[in-house]
Short mmCIF file of C-alpha atoms and ligand atoms in Angstrom, two decimals:
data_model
loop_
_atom_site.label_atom_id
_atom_site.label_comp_id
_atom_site.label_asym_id
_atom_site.label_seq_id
_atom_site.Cartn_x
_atom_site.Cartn_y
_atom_site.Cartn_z
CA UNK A 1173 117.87 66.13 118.54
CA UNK A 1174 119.80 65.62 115.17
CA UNK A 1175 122.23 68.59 114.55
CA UNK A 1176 124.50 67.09 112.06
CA UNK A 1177 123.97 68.47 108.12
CA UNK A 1178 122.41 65.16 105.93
CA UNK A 1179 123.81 64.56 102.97
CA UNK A 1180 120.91 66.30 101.31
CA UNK A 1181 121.27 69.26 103.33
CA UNK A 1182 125.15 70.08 101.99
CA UNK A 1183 124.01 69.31 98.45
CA UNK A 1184 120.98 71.65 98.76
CA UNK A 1185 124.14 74.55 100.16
CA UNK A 1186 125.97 74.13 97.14
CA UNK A 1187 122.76 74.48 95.10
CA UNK A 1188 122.12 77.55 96.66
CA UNK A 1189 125.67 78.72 96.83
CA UNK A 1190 125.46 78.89 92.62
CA UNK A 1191 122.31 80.08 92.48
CA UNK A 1192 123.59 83.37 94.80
CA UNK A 1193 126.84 83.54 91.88
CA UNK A 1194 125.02 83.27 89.64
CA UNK A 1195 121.56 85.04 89.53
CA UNK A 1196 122.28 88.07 92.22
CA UNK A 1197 123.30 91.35 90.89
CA UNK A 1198 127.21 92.43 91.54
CA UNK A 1199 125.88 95.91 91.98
CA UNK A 1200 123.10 94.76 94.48
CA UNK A 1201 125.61 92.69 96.82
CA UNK A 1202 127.88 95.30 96.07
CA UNK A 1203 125.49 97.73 97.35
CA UNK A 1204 124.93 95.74 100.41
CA UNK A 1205 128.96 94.83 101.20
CA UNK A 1206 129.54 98.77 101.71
CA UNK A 1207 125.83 99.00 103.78
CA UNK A 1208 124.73 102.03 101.22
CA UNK A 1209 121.15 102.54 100.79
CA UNK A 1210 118.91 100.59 98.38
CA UNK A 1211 116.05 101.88 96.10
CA UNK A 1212 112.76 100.76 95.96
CA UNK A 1213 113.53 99.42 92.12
CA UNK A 1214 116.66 97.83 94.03
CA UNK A 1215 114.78 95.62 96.04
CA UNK A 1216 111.97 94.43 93.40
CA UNK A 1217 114.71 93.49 91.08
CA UNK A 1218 116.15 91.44 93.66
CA UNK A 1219 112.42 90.35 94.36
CA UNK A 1220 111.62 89.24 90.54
CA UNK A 1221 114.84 87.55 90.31
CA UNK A 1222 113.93 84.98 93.52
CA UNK A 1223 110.28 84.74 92.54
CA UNK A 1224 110.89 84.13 88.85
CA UNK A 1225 113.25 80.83 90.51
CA UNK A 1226 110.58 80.05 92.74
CA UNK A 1227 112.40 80.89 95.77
CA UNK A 1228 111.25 84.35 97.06
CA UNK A 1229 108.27 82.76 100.22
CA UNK A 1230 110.42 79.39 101.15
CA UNK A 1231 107.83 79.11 104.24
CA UNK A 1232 104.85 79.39 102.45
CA UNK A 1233 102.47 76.59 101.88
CA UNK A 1234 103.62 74.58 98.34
CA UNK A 1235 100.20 75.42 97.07
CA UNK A 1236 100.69 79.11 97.64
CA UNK A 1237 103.93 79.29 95.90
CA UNK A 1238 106.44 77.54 98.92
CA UNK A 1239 109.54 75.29 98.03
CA UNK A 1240 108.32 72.67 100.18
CA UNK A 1241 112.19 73.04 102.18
CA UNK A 1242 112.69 71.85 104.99
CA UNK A 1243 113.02 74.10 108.40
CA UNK A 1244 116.86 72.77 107.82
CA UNK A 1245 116.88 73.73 104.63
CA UNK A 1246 115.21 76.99 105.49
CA UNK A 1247 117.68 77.55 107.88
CA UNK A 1248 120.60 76.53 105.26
CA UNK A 1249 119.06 79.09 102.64
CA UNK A 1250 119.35 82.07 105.05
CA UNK A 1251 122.58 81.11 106.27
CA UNK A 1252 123.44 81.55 102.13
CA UNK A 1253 121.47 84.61 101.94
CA UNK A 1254 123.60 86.68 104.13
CA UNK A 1255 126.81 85.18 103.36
CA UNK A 1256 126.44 86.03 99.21
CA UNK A 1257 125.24 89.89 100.60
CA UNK A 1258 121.61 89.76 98.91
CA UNK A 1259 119.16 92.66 99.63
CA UNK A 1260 116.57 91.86 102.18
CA UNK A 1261 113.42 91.04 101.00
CA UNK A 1262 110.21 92.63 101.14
CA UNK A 1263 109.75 91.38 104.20
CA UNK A 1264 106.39 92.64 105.56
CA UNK A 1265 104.19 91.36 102.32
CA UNK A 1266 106.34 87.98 102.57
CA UNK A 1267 107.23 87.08 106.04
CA UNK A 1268 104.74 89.44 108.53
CA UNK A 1269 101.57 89.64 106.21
CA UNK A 1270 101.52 86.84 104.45
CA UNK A 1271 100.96 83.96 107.46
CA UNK A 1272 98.21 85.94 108.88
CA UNK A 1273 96.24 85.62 105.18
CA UNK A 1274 97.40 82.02 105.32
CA UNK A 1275 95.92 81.63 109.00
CA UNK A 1276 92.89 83.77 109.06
CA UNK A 1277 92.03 85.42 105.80
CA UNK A 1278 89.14 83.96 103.73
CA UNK A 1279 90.31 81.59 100.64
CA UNK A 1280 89.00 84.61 98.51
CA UNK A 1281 91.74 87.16 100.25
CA UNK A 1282 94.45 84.77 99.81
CA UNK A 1283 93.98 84.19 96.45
CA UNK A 1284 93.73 87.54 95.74
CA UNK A 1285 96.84 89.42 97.77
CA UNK A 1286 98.94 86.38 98.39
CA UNK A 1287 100.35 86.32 94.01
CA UNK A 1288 100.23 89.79 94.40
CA UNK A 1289 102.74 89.96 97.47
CA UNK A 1290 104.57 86.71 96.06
CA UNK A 1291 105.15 89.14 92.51
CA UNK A 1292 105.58 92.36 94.17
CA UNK A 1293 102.79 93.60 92.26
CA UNK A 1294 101.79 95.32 96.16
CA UNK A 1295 104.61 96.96 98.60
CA UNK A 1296 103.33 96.60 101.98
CA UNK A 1297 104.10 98.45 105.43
CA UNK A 1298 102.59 98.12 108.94
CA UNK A 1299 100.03 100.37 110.54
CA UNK A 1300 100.64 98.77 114.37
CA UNK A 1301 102.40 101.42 116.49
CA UNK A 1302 100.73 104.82 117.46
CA UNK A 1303 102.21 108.16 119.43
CA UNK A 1304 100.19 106.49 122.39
CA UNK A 1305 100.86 102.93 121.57
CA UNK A 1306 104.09 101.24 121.05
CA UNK A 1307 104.96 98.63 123.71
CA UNK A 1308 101.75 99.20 125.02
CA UNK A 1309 100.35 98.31 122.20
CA UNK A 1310 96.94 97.70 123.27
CA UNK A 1311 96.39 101.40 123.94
CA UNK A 1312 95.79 102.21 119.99
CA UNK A 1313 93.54 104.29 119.06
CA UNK A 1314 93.02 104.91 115.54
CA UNK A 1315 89.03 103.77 115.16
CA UNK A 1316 87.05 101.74 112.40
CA UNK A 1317 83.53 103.09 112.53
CA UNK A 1318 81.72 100.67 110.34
CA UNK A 1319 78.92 102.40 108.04
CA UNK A 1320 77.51 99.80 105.46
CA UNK A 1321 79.69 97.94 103.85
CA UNK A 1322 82.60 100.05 104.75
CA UNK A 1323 84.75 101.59 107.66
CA UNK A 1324 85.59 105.02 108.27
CA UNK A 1325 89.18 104.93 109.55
CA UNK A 1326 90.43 108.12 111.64
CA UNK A 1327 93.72 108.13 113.48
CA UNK A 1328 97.43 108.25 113.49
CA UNK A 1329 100.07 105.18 112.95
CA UNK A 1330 104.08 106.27 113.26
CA UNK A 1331 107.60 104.80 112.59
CA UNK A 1332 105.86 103.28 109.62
CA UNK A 1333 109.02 101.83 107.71
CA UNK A 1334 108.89 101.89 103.91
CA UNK A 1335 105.63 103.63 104.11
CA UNK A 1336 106.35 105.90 101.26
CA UNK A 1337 106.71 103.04 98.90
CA UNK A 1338 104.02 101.14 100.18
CA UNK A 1339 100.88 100.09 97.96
CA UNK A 1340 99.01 98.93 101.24
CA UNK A 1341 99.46 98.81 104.79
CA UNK A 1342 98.32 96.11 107.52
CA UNK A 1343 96.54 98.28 110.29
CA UNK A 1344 95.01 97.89 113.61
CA UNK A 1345 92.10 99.39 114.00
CA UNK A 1346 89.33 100.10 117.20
CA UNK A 1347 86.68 98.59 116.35
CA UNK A 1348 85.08 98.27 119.68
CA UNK A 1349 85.71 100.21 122.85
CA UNK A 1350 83.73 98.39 125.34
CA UNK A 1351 85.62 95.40 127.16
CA UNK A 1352 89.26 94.53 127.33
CA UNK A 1353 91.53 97.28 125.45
CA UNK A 1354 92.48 93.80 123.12
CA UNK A 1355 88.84 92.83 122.59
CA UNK A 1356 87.95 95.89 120.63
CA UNK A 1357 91.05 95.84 118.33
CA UNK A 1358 90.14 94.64 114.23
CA UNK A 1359 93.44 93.89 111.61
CA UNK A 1360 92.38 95.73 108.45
CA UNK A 1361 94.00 96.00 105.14
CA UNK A 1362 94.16 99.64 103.67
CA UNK A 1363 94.85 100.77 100.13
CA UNK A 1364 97.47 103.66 100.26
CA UNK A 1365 95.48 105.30 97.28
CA UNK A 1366 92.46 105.97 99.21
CA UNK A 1367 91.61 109.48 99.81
CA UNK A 1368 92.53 111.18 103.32
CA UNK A 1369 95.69 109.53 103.82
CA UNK A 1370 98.62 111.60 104.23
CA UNK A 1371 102.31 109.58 104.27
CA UNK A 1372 104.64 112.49 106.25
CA UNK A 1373 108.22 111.18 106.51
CA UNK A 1374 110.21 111.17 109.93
CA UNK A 1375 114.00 112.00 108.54
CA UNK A 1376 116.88 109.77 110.60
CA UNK A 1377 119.72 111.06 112.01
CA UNK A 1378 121.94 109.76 109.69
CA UNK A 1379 119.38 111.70 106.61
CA UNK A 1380 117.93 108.32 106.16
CA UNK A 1381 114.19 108.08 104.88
CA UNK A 1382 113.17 104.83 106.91
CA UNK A 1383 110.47 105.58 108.65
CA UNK A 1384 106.93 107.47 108.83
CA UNK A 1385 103.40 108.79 109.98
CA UNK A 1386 100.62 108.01 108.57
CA UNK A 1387 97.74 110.17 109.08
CA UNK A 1388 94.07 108.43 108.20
CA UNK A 1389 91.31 111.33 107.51
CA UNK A 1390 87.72 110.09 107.56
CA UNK A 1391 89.52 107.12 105.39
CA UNK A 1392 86.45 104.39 103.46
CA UNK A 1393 87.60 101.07 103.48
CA UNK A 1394 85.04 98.12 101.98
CA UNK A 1395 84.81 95.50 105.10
CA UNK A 1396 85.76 92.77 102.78
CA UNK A 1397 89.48 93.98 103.72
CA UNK A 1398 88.73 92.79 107.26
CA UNK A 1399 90.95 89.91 108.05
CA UNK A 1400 89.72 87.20 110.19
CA UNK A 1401 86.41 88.69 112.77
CA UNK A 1402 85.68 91.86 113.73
CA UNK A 1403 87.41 92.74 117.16
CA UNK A 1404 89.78 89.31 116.86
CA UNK A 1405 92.67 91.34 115.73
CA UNK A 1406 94.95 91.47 118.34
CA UNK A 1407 94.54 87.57 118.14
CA UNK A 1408 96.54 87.95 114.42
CA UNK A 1409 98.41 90.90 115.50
CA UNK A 1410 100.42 88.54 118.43
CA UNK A 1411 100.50 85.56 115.86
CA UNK A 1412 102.45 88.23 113.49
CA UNK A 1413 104.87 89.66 115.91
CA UNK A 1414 105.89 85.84 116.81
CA UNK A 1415 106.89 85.88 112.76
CA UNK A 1416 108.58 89.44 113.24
CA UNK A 1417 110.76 88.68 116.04
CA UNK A 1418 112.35 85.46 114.92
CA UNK A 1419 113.01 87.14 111.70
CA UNK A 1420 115.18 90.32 113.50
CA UNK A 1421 117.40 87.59 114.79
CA UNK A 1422 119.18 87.61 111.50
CA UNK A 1423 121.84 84.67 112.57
CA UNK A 1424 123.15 84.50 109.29
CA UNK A 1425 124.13 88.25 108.92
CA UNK A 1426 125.59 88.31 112.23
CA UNK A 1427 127.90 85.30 111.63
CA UNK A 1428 129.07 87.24 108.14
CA UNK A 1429 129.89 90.30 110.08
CA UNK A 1430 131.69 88.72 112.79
CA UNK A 1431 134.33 87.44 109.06
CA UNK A 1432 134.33 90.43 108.34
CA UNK A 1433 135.21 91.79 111.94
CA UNK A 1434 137.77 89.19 112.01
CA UNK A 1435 139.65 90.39 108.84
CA UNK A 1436 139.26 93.88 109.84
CA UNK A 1437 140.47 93.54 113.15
CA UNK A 1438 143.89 91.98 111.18
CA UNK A 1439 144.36 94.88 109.51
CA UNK A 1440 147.16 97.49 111.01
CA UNK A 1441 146.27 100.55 113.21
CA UNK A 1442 147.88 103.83 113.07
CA UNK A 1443 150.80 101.96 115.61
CA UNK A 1444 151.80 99.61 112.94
CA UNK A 1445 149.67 96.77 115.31
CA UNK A 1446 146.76 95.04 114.22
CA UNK A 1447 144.10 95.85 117.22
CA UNK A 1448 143.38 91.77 117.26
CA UNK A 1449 147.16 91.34 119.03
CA UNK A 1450 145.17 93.37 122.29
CA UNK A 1451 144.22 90.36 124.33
CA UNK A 1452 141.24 92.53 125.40
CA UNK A 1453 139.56 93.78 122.35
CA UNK A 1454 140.49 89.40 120.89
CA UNK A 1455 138.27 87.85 124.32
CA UNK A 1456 135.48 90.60 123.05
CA UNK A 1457 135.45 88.74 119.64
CA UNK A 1458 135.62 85.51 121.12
CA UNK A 1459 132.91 86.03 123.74
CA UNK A 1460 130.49 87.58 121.06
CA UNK A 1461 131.66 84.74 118.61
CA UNK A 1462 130.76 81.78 121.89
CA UNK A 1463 127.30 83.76 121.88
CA UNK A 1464 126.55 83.94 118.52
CA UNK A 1465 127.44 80.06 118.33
CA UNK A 1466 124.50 78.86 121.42
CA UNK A 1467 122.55 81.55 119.46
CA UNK A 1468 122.77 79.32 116.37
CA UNK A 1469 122.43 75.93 118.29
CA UNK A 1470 119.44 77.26 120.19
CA UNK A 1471 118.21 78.05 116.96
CA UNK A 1472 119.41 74.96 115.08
CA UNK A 1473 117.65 72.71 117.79
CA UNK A 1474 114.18 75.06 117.50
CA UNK A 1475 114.73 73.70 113.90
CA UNK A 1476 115.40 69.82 114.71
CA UNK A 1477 112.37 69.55 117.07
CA UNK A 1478 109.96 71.46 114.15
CA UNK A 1479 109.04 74.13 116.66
CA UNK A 1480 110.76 77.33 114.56
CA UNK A 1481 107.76 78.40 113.54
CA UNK A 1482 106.40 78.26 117.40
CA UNK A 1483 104.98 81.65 118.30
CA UNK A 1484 106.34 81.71 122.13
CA UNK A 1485 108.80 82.59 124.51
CA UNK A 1486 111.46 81.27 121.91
CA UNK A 1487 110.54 83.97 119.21
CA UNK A 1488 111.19 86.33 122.33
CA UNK A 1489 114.53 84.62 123.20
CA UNK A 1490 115.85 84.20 119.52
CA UNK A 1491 115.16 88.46 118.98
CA UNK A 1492 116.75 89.37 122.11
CA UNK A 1493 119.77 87.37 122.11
CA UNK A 1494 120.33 88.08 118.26
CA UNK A 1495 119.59 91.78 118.34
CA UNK A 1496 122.08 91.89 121.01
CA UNK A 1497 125.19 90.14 119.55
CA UNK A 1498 124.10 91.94 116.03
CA UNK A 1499 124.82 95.66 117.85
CA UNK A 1500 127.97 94.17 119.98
CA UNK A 1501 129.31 93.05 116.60
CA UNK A 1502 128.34 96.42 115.31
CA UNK A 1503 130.38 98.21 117.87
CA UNK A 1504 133.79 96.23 117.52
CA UNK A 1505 133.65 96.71 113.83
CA UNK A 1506 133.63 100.22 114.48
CA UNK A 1507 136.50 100.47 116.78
CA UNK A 1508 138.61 97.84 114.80
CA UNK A 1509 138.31 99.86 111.80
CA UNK A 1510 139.99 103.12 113.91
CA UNK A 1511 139.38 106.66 112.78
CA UNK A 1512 138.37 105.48 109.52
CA UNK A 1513 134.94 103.85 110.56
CA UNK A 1514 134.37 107.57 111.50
CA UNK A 1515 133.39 108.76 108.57
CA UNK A 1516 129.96 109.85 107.30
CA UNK A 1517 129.44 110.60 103.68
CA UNK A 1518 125.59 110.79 103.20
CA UNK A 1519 125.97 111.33 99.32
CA UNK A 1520 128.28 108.17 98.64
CA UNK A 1521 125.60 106.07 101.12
CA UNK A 1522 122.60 107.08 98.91
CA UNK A 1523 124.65 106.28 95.54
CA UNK A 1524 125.13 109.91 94.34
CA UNK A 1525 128.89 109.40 94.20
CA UNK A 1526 130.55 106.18 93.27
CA UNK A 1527 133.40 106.61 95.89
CA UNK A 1528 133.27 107.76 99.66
CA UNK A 1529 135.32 110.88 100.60
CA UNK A 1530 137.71 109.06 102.60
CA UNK A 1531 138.71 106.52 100.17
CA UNK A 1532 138.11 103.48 102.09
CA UNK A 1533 134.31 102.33 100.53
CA UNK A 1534 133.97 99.46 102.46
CA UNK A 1535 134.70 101.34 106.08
CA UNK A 1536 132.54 104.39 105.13
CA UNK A 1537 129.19 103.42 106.15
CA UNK A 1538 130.03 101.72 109.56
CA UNK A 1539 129.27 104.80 111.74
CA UNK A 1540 126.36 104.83 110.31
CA UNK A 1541 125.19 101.49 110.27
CA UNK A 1542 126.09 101.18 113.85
CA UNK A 1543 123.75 104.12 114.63
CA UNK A 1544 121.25 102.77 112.48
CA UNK A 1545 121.36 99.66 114.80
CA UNK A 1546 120.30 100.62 117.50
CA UNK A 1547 116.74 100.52 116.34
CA UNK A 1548 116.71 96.54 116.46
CA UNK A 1549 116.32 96.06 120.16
CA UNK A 1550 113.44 98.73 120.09
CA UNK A 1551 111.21 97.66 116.71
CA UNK A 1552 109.59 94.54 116.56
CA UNK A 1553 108.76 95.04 120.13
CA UNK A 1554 111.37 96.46 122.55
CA UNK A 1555 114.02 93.97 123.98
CA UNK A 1556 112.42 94.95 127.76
CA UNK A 1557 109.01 93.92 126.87
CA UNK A 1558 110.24 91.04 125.35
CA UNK A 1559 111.75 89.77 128.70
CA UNK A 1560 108.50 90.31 130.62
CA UNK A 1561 107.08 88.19 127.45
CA UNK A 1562 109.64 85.39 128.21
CA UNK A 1563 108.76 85.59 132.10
CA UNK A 1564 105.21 85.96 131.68
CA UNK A 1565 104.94 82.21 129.19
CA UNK A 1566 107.80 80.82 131.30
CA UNK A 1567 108.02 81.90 134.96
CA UNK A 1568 104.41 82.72 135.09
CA UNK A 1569 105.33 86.05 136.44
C1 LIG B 2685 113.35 102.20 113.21
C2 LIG B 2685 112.00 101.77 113.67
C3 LIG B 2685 111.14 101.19 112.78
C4 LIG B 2685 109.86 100.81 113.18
N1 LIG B 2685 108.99 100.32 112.23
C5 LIG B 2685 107.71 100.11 112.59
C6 LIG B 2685 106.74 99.75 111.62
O1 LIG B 2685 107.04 99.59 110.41
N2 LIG B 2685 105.46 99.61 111.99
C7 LIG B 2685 105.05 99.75 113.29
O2 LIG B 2685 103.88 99.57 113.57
N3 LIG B 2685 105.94 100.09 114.25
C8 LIG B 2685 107.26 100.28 113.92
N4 LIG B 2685 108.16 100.65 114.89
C9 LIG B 2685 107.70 100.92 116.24
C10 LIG B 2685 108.18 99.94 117.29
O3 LIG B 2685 107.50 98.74 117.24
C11 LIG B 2685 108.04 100.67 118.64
O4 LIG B 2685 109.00 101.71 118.63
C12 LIG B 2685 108.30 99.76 119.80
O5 LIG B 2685 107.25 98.85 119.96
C13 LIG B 2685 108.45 100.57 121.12
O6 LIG B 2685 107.40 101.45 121.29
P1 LIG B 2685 107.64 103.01 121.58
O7 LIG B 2685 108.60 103.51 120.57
O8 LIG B 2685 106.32 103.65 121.67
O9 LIG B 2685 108.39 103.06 122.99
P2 LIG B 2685 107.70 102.96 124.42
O10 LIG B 2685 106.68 101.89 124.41
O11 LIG B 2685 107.28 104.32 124.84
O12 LIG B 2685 108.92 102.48 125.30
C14 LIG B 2685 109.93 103.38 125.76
C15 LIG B 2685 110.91 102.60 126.61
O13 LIG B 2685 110.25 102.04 127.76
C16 LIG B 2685 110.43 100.62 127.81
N5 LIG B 2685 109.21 99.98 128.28
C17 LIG B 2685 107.94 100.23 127.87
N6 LIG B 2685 107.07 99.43 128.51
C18 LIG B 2685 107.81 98.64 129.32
C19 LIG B 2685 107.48 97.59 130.24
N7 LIG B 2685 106.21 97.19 130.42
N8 LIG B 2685 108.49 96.98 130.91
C20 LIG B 2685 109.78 97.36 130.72
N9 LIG B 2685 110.15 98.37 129.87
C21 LIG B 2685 109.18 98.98 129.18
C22 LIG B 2685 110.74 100.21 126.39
O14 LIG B 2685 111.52 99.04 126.34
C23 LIG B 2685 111.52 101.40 125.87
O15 LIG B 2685 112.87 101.29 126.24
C24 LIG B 2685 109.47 100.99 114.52
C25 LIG B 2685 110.36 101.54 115.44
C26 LIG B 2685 111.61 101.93 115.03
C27 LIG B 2685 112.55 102.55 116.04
#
């Protein structure tokens, strides 16, 4: 295992270090620096800008519209990402959707949604969870009752993210009820315009519009939307959350937060001290800074042997362990920046004022965002269930 950067590889950072100055919006990375909320038009700007390079799907086949990077290189680019504070990217066209078309869907389905996700011509969301089926996944229950050349889709998917935006969304669907709960279970894609679907939006504490149900009323859907075979869903569905997990270990954001916790932790307290002179709180940022650093070798070696894109325990691994340091981070920023990270200023987080009511812009969204946080060790699969996943491929348990 080679860990050391070639040649190549710190030419290729620089490269990427001017595209980020500049091609990416100082009002987007603005936006992002002070956590406030992005708009829909926000995020397909951003979009445009990295397709129109050829650099919005780096691990997508060349012929498809990849770059043809390296996983080193793939790793380098995120790494950049975070660090210049670009927008995330439509991530579950580009990095959830996108490999299951390039695994399972006919050449006739890829060439048809795969430009369209790659231009953000389609916003998609994910129709997986159910009020009876989240970590139990299996239990879903919204049915596909084929008639002709179509299904009739009836059910219930929640804590659909983005769903209001969305064009389409990815579903599983019953197909089958005899068998194995997983043997009966189809991935279908659904166009948000058809009639008898009803988007009804679940409102965050912090007044955020993240997440949603959707309801599907005696819903038609033409079977050529079926991906892959007919009750062979939940063998996409696993290959997809292998892509979701490693994704929600977001290395690269986590190692610009810890800067910034560094720098904030400088700054003086109401006693004149900075809180990093407390030998406690200054072992809290060292211990999360020695985790965050295996993190990155784990992941950095995952990367050397070719296996990133592995769909096993080490997806499981990489999402625990970087959903974990990612809300530990979260919660020293908000103690070292005192009584001021206590602030909550809904209008200056959704842009309808320029400046937060307690002056400081950059502190003002930290209560929230370390609320907001705690969703990362549930979505994507809860951080519990991922442990019995690591035992389970591992132990054998
Ligand atoms: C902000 C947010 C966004 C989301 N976005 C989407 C989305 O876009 N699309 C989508 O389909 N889903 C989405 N989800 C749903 C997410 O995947 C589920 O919330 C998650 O899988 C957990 O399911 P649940 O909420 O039903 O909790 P439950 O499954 O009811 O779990 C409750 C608790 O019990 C624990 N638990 C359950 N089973 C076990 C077990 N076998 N062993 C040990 N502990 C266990 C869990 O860890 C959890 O702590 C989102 C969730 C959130 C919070």
């Amino acid at each position: 295992m080679d860990l050391e950067y070639k040649q190549e590889d710190i030419r290729f950072r620089e490269e990427v270090r001017q595209f980020f100055q500049e091609h990416l919006p100082k009002e987007l990375s603005e936006k992002v620096r002070n956590r406030r909320h992005l708009k829909r038009e926000d995020a397909v700007r951003w979009h445009k800008i990295l397709a129109g390079k050829g650099w919005i799907a780096p691990g997508w086949p060349v012929k498809y519209g990849g770059t043809g990077w390296s996983a080193m290189q793939r790793h380098i680019w995120a790494e950049e990402y975070a660090l210049a504070y670009a927008p995330p990217t439509l991530s579950f066209g580009l990095n959830l959707l996108a490999p299951v078309l390039l695994g399972f869907a006919s050449e006739e389905q890829k060439q048809h949604f795969l430009p369209r996700i790659y231009n953000a011509e389609d916003w998609w969301c994910q129709g997986y969870s159910e009020p009876g089926a989240g970590s139990d996944l299996a239990a879903l229950q919204t049915r596909a009752v084929r008639e002709g050349e179509h299904y009739i889709v009836n059910g219930q998917k929640t804590w659909t993210t983005l769903g209001q935006h969305a064009d389409w969304i990815f579903c599983l669907v019953r197909t089958s009820t005899e068998g194995a709960r997983q043997t009966g279970i189809s991935f279908l894609l659904i166009d948000m315009k058809t009639p008898g679907i009803t988007v009804r939006p679940i409102i965050m504490l912090d007044e955020t519009h993240e997440v949603n149900e959707v309801f599907f009323d005696n819903v038609k859907v033409p079977v050529a939307n079926l991906i892959g075979e007919e009750n062979k869903g939940w063998t996409y569905a696993k290959y997809l959350l292998g892509h979701e997990r490693t994704g929600i270990a977001a290395i690269g954001n986590s190692k610009r937060e810890l800067k910034v916790l560094k720098r904030l932790a400088k700054r003086k307290q109401l006693d004149g001290r900075p809180l990093l002179d407390d030998p406690c709180f200054a072992a809290r940022i060292a211990d999360t800074e020695i985790e965050l650093m295996a993190l990155e070798m784990t992941a950095l070696s995952l990367v050397a042997d070719g296996a990133s894109s592995k769909i096993g325990p080490e997806a499981s691994m990489l999402k625990i362990k970087g959903t974990e340091i990612s809300q530990e981070i979260s919660q020293l920023l908000l103690e070292a920046a005192g009584p001021a990270g206590q602030a909550f200023d809904p209008q200056y987080l959704k842009g309808e004022k320029e400046h937060c009511a307690s002056g400081d812009d950059d502190l003002a969204a930290l209560a929230a965002h370390y609320f907001n946080l705690r969703k990362i060790t549930i979505f994507g699969g809860s951080n519990e269930v991922q442990r019995n996943v690591i035992s389970k491929m591992i132990l054998g348990l």
